[in-house]
Short mmCIF file of C-alpha atoms in Angstrom, two decimals:
data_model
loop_
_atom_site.label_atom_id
_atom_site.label_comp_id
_atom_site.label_asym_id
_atom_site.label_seq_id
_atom_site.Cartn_x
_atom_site.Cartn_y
_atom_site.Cartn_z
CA UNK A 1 -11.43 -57.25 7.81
CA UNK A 2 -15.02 -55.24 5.84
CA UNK A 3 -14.17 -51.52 6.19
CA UNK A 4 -17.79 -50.03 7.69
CA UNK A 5 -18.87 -47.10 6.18
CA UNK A 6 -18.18 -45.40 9.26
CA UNK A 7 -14.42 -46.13 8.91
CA UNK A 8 -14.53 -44.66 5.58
CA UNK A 9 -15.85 -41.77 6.39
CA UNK A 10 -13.57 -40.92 9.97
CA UNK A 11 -10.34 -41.68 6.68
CA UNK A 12 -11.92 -38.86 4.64
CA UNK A 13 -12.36 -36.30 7.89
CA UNK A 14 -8.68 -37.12 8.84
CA UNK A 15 -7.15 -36.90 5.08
CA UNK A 16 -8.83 -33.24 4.92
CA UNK A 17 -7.89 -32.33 8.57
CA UNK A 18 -4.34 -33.02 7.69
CA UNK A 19 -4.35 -31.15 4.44
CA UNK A 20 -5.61 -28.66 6.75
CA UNK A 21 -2.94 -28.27 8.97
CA UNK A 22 -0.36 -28.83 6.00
CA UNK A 23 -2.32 -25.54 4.27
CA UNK A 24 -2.02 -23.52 7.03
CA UNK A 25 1.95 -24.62 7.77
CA UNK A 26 2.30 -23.45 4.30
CA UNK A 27 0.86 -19.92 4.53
CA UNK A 28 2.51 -19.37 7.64
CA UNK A 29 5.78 -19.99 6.15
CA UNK A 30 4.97 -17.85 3.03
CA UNK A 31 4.43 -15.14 5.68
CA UNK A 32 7.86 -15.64 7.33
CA UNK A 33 9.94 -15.66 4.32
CA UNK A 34 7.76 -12.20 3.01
CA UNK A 35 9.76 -11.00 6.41
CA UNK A 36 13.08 -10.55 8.06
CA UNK A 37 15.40 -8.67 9.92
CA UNK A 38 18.13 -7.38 7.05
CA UNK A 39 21.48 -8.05 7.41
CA UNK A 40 22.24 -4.19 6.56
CA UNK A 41 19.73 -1.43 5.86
CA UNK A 42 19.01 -0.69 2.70
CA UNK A 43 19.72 2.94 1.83
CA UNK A 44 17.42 3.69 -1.60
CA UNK A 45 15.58 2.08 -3.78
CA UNK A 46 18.77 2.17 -6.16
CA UNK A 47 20.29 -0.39 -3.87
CA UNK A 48 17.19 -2.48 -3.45
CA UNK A 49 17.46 -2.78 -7.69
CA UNK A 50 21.36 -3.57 -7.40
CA UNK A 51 20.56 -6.51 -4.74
CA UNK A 52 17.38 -8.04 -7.67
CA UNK A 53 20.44 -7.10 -10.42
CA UNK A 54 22.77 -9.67 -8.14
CA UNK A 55 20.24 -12.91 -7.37
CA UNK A 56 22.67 -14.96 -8.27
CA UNK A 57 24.90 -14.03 -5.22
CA UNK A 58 22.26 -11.79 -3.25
CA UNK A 59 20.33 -14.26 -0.54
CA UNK A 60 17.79 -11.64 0.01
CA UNK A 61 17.16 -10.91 -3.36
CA UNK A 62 16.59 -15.00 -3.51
CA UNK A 63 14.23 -14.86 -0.67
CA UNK A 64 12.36 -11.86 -2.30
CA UNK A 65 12.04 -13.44 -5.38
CA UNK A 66 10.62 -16.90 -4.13
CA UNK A 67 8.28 -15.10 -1.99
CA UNK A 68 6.56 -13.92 -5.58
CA UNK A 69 6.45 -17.52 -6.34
CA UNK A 70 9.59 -17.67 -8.57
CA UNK A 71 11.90 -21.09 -8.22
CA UNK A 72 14.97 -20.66 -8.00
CA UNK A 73 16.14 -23.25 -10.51
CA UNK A 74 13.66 -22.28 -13.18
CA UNK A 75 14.88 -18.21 -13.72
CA UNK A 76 16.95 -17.85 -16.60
CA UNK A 77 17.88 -14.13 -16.11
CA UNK A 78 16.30 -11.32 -13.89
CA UNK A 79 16.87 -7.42 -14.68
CA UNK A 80 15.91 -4.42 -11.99
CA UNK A 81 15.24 -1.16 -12.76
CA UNK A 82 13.66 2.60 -11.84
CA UNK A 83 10.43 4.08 -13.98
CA UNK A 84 10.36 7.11 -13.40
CA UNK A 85 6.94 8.85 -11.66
CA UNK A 86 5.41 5.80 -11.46
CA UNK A 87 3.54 3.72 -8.59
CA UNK A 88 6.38 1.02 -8.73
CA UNK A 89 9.97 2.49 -7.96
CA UNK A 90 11.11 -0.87 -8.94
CA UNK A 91 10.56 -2.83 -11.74
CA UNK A 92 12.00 -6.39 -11.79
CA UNK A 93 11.77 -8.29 -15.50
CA UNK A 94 11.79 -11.89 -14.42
CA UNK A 95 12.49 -14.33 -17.49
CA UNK A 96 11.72 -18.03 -15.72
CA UNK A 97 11.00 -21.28 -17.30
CA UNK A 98 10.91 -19.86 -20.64
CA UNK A 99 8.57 -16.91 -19.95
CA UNK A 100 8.90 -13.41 -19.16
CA UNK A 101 7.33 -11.36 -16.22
CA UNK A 102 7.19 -8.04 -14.85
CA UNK A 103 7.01 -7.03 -10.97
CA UNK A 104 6.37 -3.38 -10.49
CA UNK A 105 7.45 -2.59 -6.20
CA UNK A 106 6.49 -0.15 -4.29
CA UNK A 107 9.12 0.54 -2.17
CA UNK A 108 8.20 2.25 1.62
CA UNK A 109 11.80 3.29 3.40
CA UNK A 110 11.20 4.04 7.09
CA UNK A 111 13.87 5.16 9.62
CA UNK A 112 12.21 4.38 12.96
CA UNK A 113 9.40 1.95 14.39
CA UNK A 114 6.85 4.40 13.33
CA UNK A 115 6.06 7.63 10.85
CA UNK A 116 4.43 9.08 8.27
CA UNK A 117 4.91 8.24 4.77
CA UNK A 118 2.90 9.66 1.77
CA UNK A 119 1.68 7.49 -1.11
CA UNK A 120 -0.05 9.88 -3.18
CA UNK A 121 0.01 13.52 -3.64
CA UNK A 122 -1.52 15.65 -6.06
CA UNK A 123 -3.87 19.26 -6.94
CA UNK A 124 -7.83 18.47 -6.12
CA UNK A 125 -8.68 18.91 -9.39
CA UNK A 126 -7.02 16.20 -10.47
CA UNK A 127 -8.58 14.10 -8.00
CA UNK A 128 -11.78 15.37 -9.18
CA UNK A 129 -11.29 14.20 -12.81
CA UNK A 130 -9.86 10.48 -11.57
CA UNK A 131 -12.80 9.77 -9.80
CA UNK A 132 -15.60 11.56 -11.16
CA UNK A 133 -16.25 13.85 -8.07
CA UNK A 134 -19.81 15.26 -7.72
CA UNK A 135 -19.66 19.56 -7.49
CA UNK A 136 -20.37 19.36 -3.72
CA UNK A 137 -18.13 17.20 -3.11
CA UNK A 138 -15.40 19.18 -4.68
CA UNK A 139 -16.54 22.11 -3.42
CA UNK A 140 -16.18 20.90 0.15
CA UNK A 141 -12.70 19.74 -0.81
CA UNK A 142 -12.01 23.17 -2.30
CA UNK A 143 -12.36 25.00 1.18
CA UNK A 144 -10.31 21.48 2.86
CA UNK A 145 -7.16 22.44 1.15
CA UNK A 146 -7.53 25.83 0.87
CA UNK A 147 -8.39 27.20 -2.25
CA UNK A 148 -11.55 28.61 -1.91
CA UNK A 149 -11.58 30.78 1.42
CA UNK A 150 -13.89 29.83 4.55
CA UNK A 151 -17.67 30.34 4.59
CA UNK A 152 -17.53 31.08 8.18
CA UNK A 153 -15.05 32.12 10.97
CA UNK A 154 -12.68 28.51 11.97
CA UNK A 155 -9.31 27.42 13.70
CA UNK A 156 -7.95 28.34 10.46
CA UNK A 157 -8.52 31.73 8.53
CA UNK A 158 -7.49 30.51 5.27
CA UNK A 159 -8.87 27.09 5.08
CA UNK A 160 -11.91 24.73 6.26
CA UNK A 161 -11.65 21.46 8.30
CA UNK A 162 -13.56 18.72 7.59
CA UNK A 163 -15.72 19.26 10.32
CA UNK A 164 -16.19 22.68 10.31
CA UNK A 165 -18.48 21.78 7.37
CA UNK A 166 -22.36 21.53 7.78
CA UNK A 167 -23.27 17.86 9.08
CA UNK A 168 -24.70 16.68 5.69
CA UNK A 169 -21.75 17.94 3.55
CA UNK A 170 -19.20 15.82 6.14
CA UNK A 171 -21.74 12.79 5.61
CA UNK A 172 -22.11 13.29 2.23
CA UNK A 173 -18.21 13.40 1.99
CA UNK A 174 -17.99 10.21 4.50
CA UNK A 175 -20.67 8.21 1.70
CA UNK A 176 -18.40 9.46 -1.49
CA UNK A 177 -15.43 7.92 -0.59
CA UNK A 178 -17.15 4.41 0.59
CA UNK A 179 -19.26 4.12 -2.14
CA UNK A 180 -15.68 4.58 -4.53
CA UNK A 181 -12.92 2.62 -1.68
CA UNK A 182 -12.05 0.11 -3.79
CA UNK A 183 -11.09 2.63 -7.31
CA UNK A 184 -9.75 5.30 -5.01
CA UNK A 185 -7.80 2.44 -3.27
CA UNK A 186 -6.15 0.89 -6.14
CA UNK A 187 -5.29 4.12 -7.49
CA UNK A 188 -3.44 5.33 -4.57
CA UNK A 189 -1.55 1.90 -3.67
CA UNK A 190 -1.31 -0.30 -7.44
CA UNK A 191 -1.80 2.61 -9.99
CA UNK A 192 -2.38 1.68 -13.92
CA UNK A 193 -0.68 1.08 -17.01
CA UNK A 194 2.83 -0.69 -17.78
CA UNK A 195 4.21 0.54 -14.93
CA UNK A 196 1.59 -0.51 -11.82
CA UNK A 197 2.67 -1.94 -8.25
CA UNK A 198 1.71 -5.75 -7.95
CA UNK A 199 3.99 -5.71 -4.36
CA UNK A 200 4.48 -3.27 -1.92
CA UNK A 201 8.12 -3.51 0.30
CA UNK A 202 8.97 -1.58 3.66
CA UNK A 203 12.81 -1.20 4.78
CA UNK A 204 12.48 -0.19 8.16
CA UNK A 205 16.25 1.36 8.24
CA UNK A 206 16.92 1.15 11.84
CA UNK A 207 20.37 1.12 12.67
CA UNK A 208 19.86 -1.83 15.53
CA UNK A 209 17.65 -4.03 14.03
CA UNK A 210 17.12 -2.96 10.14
CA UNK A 211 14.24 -5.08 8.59
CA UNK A 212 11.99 -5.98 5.71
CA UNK A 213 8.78 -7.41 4.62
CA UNK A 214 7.13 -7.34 1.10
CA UNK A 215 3.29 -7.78 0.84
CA UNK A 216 0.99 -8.29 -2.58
CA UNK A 217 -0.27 -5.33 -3.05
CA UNK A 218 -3.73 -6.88 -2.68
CA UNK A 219 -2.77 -7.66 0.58
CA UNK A 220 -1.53 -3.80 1.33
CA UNK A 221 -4.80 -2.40 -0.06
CA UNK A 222 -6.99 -4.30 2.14
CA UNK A 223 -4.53 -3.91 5.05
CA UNK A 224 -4.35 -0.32 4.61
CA UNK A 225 -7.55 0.55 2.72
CA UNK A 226 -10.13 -1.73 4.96
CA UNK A 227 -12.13 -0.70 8.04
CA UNK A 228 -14.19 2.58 8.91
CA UNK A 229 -14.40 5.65 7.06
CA UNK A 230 -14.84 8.77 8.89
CA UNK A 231 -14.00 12.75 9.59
CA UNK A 232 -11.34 12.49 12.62
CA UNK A 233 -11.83 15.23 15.71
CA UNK A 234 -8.52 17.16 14.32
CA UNK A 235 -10.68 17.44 10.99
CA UNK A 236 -9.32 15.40 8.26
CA UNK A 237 -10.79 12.28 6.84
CA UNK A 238 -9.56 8.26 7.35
CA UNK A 239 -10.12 5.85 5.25
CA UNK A 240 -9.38 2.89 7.15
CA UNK A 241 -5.63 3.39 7.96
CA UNK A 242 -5.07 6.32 5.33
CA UNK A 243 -5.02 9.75 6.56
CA UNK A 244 -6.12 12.27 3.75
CA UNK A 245 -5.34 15.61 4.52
CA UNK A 246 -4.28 19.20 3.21
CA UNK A 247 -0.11 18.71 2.40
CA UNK A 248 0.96 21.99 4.15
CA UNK A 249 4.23 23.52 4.66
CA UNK A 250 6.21 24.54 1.81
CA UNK A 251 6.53 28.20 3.36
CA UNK A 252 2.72 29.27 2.51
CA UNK A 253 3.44 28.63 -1.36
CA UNK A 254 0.57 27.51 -3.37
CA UNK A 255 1.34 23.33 -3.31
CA UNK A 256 0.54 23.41 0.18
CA UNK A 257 -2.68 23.30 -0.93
CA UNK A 258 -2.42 19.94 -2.46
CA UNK A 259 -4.33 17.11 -1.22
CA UNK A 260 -2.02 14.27 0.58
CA UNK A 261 -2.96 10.64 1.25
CA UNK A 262 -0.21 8.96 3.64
CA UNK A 263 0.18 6.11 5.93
CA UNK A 264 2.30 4.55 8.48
CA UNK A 265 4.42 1.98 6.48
CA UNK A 266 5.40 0.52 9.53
CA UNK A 267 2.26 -0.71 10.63
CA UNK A 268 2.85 -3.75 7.78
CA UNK A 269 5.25 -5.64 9.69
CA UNK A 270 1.96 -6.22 11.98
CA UNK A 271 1.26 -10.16 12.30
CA UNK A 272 4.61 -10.74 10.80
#
Protein backbone atom coordinates (compact mmCIF):
# COMPACT_ATOMS: atom_id res chain seq x y z
CA UNK A 1 0.00 0.00 0.00
CA UNK A 2 1.54 4.12 -1.21
CA UNK A 3 2.42 5.70 2.17
CA UNK A 4 0.57 9.44 1.78
CA UNK A 5 2.51 12.11 2.84
CA UNK A 6 0.25 12.53 5.59
CA UNK A 7 1.26 9.11 7.03
CA UNK A 8 4.74 10.17 6.88
CA UNK A 9 4.45 12.95 8.59
CA UNK A 10 1.87 11.57 11.77
CA UNK A 11 5.49 8.62 11.85
CA UNK A 12 7.78 11.64 12.35
CA UNK A 13 5.33 13.47 15.17
CA UNK A 14 5.08 10.02 16.96
CA UNK A 15 9.02 9.03 16.65
CA UNK A 16 9.76 12.60 18.39
CA UNK A 17 6.81 12.31 20.89
CA UNK A 18 8.27 9.10 22.05
CA UNK A 19 11.81 10.32 22.29
CA UNK A 20 10.03 12.78 24.27
CA UNK A 21 8.68 10.84 26.84
CA UNK A 22 11.91 8.52 26.82
CA UNK A 23 13.95 12.12 27.56
CA UNK A 24 11.98 13.04 30.22
CA UNK A 25 11.92 9.21 31.89
CA UNK A 26 15.56 9.72 31.74
CA UNK A 27 15.95 13.00 33.65
CA UNK A 28 13.58 11.96 36.09
CA UNK A 29 15.57 9.02 36.93
CA UNK A 30 18.87 11.04 36.97
CA UNK A 31 16.99 13.06 39.63
CA UNK A 32 16.12 9.99 41.76
CA UNK A 33 19.41 8.40 41.86
CA UNK A 34 21.06 12.26 42.75
CA UNK A 35 18.68 11.32 45.98
CA UNK A 36 18.03 8.92 48.76
CA UNK A 37 17.33 8.17 52.13
CA UNK A 38 21.00 6.86 53.60
CA UNK A 39 21.27 3.78 55.12
CA UNK A 40 23.27 5.55 58.13
CA UNK A 41 24.08 9.23 58.54
CA UNK A 42 27.06 10.33 57.56
CA UNK A 43 29.02 11.99 60.37
CA UNK A 44 31.88 14.35 58.42
CA UNK A 45 33.06 14.89 55.41
CA UNK A 46 36.05 12.47 56.42
CA UNK A 47 33.59 9.65 56.17
CA UNK A 48 31.90 10.84 53.02
CA UNK A 49 35.86 10.54 51.44
CA UNK A 50 36.28 6.96 53.14
CA UNK A 51 32.82 5.74 51.44
CA UNK A 52 34.40 7.41 47.47
CA UNK A 53 37.95 5.62 48.92
CA UNK A 54 35.67 2.15 49.11
CA UNK A 55 33.49 2.17 45.54
CA UNK A 56 34.34 -0.98 45.06
CA UNK A 57 32.27 -2.26 48.09
CA UNK A 58 30.40 1.15 48.97
CA UNK A 59 26.76 1.11 47.01
CA UNK A 60 26.36 4.71 47.74
CA UNK A 61 29.56 5.74 46.72
CA UNK A 62 28.46 3.70 43.30
CA UNK A 63 25.30 5.59 43.09
CA UNK A 64 27.19 8.94 43.70
CA UNK A 65 29.57 8.31 41.25
CA UNK A 66 27.14 7.31 38.31
CA UNK A 67 25.07 10.20 39.10
CA UNK A 68 28.34 12.38 37.74
CA UNK A 69 28.06 10.29 34.72
CA UNK A 70 30.84 7.76 35.58
CA UNK A 71 30.14 3.84 34.44
CA UNK A 72 30.76 1.66 36.57
CA UNK A 73 32.69 -0.79 34.40
CA UNK A 74 34.87 1.84 32.78
CA UNK A 75 36.75 3.35 36.32
CA UNK A 76 40.02 2.01 36.72
CA UNK A 77 40.78 3.52 40.20
CA UNK A 78 39.09 6.42 42.21
CA UNK A 79 41.00 8.36 45.16
CA UNK A 80 39.07 10.88 47.82
CA UNK A 81 40.50 13.41 49.61
CA UNK A 82 40.28 16.93 51.85
CA UNK A 83 41.93 20.45 50.39
CA UNK A 84 42.19 22.32 52.82
CA UNK A 85 40.23 26.06 52.82
CA UNK A 86 38.86 25.41 49.75
CA UNK A 87 35.18 25.57 48.16
CA UNK A 88 35.26 21.67 47.69
CA UNK A 89 35.77 19.69 51.08
CA UNK A 90 36.05 16.77 48.85
CA UNK A 91 38.01 16.09 46.09
CA UNK A 92 37.44 12.78 44.22
CA UNK A 93 40.34 11.90 41.35
CA UNK A 94 38.37 9.67 39.05
CA UNK A 95 40.75 7.71 36.54
CA UNK A 96 37.93 6.02 33.96
CA UNK A 97 38.36 4.66 30.58
CA UNK A 98 41.84 5.67 30.40
CA UNK A 99 41.44 9.31 31.53
CA UNK A 100 41.72 11.15 34.61
CA UNK A 101 39.15 13.57 36.32
CA UNK A 102 38.73 15.68 39.20
CA UNK A 103 35.33 16.34 41.23
CA UNK A 104 35.72 19.05 43.77
CA UNK A 105 32.18 18.57 46.49
CA UNK A 106 30.82 20.77 48.46
CA UNK A 107 29.63 19.05 51.20
CA UNK A 108 26.33 20.73 53.31
CA UNK A 109 25.80 18.45 56.74
CA UNK A 110 22.41 19.30 58.27
CA UNK A 111 20.97 17.80 61.50
CA UNK A 112 17.25 18.56 61.18
CA UNK A 113 14.60 19.28 58.29
CA UNK A 114 15.65 22.82 58.32
CA UNK A 115 18.65 25.47 59.40
CA UNK A 116 21.07 27.71 58.66
CA UNK A 117 24.23 26.90 57.05
CA UNK A 118 26.95 29.43 55.92
CA UNK A 119 28.77 29.14 52.59
CA UNK A 120 30.94 32.02 52.67
CA UNK A 121 32.36 34.20 55.26
CA UNK A 122 34.83 36.77 55.14
CA UNK A 123 36.08 40.85 56.20
CA UNK A 124 34.17 43.49 53.68
CA UNK A 125 37.15 44.51 52.37
CA UNK A 126 37.82 41.58 50.90
CA UNK A 127 34.59 41.48 49.32
CA UNK A 128 35.28 44.81 48.06
CA UNK A 129 38.47 43.81 46.18
CA UNK A 130 36.65 40.38 44.63
CA UNK A 131 34.12 42.24 43.09
CA UNK A 132 35.21 45.58 42.36
CA UNK A 133 32.79 47.42 44.81
CA UNK A 134 32.01 51.09 43.99
CA UNK A 135 32.98 53.58 47.37
CA UNK A 136 29.24 53.93 48.16
CA UNK A 137 28.62 50.83 48.02
CA UNK A 138 31.25 49.90 50.47
CA UNK A 139 30.60 52.55 52.47
CA UNK A 140 27.01 51.45 53.04
CA UNK A 141 28.41 48.01 53.79
CA UNK A 142 30.89 49.57 56.20
CA UNK A 143 28.04 50.88 58.61
CA UNK A 144 26.01 47.07 57.72
CA UNK A 145 28.60 45.20 59.61
CA UNK A 146 29.69 47.55 61.83
CA UNK A 147 32.76 49.15 61.27
CA UNK A 148 32.09 52.51 60.66
CA UNK A 149 29.55 53.76 63.46
CA UNK A 150 25.83 54.95 62.56
CA UNK A 151 25.05 58.26 60.83
CA UNK A 152 21.93 58.51 62.74
CA UNK A 153 20.17 57.10 65.90
CA UNK A 154 18.83 53.01 64.88
CA UNK A 155 17.71 49.63 66.58
CA UNK A 156 21.29 49.19 66.88
CA UNK A 157 23.88 51.75 68.41
CA UNK A 158 26.84 50.27 66.92
CA UNK A 159 25.78 49.29 63.52
CA UNK A 160 23.33 50.23 60.47
CA UNK A 161 20.61 47.99 58.90
CA UNK A 162 20.09 47.86 55.51
CA UNK A 163 17.17 49.84 55.68
CA UNK A 164 17.99 52.29 57.97
CA UNK A 165 19.97 53.64 54.97
CA UNK A 166 18.61 56.55 52.75
CA UNK A 167 16.19 55.01 49.96
CA UNK A 168 18.71 55.52 47.07
CA UNK A 169 21.74 53.99 48.90
CA UNK A 170 19.35 50.61 49.67
CA UNK A 171 18.44 50.80 45.79
CA UNK A 172 21.64 51.48 44.76
CA UNK A 173 22.81 48.46 46.94
CA UNK A 174 19.66 46.28 45.57
CA UNK A 175 21.11 47.26 41.58
CA UNK A 176 24.96 46.29 42.66
CA UNK A 177 24.40 42.98 43.49
CA UNK A 178 21.96 42.18 40.32
CA UNK A 179 23.93 43.75 37.95
CA UNK A 180 27.13 41.25 39.46
CA UNK A 181 24.58 37.80 40.56
CA UNK A 182 26.09 35.62 38.42
CA UNK A 183 30.27 36.49 39.59
CA UNK A 184 29.16 36.98 43.15
CA UNK A 185 27.22 33.66 42.73
CA UNK A 186 29.87 31.47 41.48
CA UNK A 187 32.19 32.79 43.90
CA UNK A 188 30.22 31.99 46.88
CA UNK A 189 28.90 28.38 45.69
CA UNK A 190 31.90 26.94 42.84
CA UNK A 191 34.94 29.16 43.84
CA UNK A 192 38.23 29.15 41.42
CA UNK A 193 41.36 27.51 40.83
CA UNK A 194 42.43 23.67 41.21
CA UNK A 195 40.41 23.25 43.91
CA UNK A 196 36.62 24.62 42.76
CA UNK A 197 33.14 22.80 43.57
CA UNK A 198 31.62 21.24 40.28
CA UNK A 199 28.81 19.37 42.87
CA UNK A 200 27.29 20.41 45.83
CA UNK A 201 26.01 17.32 48.49
CA UNK A 202 23.58 17.74 51.60
CA UNK A 203 23.53 14.89 54.43
CA UNK A 204 20.57 15.69 56.20
CA UNK A 205 21.79 13.64 59.51
CA UNK A 206 18.52 12.89 61.01
CA UNK A 207 18.55 10.10 63.22
CA UNK A 208 14.96 8.65 61.74
CA UNK A 209 15.26 9.11 58.32
CA UNK A 210 19.06 10.28 57.44
CA UNK A 211 19.27 11.31 53.69
CA UNK A 212 21.19 12.62 50.74
CA UNK A 213 21.08 14.33 47.48
CA UNK A 214 24.00 15.76 45.35
CA UNK A 215 23.23 18.55 42.78
CA UNK A 216 25.75 20.15 39.89
CA UNK A 217 26.69 22.95 41.23
CA UNK A 218 25.12 24.75 38.26
CA UNK A 219 22.09 23.43 39.37
CA UNK A 220 22.71 24.78 43.21
CA UNK A 221 23.62 28.26 41.94
CA UNK A 222 20.54 28.79 40.06
CA UNK A 223 18.50 27.00 42.77
CA UNK A 224 19.92 29.05 45.40
CA UNK A 225 21.17 32.17 43.58
CA UNK A 226 17.87 32.78 41.23
CA UNK A 227 14.80 34.92 41.96
CA UNK A 228 14.38 38.52 43.57
CA UNK A 229 16.88 40.60 45.09
CA UNK A 230 15.90 42.80 47.82
CA UNK A 231 16.52 44.53 51.52
CA UNK A 232 14.24 42.19 53.89
CA UNK A 233 11.96 44.17 56.76
CA UNK A 234 14.56 42.75 59.57
CA UNK A 235 17.24 44.72 57.38
CA UNK A 236 19.56 42.46 55.66
CA UNK A 237 19.71 41.77 51.99
CA UNK A 238 18.44 38.33 49.87
CA UNK A 239 19.63 37.37 47.00
CA UNK A 240 17.23 34.93 45.88
CA UNK A 241 17.48 32.24 48.64
CA UNK A 242 20.86 33.64 50.21
CA UNK A 243 20.65 35.66 53.24
CA UNK A 244 23.68 38.12 53.51
CA UNK A 245 24.05 39.52 56.72
CA UNK A 246 26.49 40.89 59.54
CA UNK A 247 28.08 37.30 61.22
CA UNK A 248 27.57 38.41 64.89
CA UNK A 249 28.28 36.72 68.06
CA UNK A 250 31.67 35.84 68.92
CA UNK A 251 31.28 37.78 72.38
CA UNK A 252 31.47 41.47 70.74
CA UNK A 253 35.08 40.61 69.29
CA UNK A 254 35.99 42.25 66.13
CA UNK A 255 34.99 39.09 63.46
CA UNK A 256 31.57 39.70 64.32
CA UNK A 257 31.82 42.21 62.03
CA UNK A 258 32.41 40.00 59.11
CA UNK A 259 30.05 39.77 56.37
CA UNK A 260 28.14 36.17 56.18
CA UNK A 261 26.33 34.69 53.18
CA UNK A 262 24.28 31.42 54.32
CA UNK A 263 21.47 29.33 53.22
CA UNK A 264 19.17 26.64 54.15
CA UNK A 265 20.84 23.44 52.70
CA UNK A 266 17.83 21.70 53.25
CA UNK A 267 15.73 23.42 50.96
CA UNK A 268 17.72 21.18 48.01
CA UNK A 269 15.99 18.07 48.61
CA UNK A 270 12.93 20.28 47.15
CA UNK A 271 11.41 18.43 43.92
CA UNK A 272 13.43 15.46 44.84
Amino acid sequence: MPVSFKNVFLLILLFFAVSSVGAQGSDSARVQLGSATAKNGFLNETEIAGKFNNWRTDPEAKTWLAFMGYKYADIESVTATKPHGQKADVEVSVRSAGVLKKEGISIKLVSGPKGFNQIDKRWLSHYVEMWKMPQDIAAALRLFVGEAKPERPGRDPDRTYLNELETGVQKTIVEFFSAHRDEIISDLFEGDGVHSAKWIMVAQRSSEKPRWVLRSIDYAKKFFGGGKIEITPRGNLKVGRITVQRKGGDGGRDTAKMLQFKIDPALLFEGT
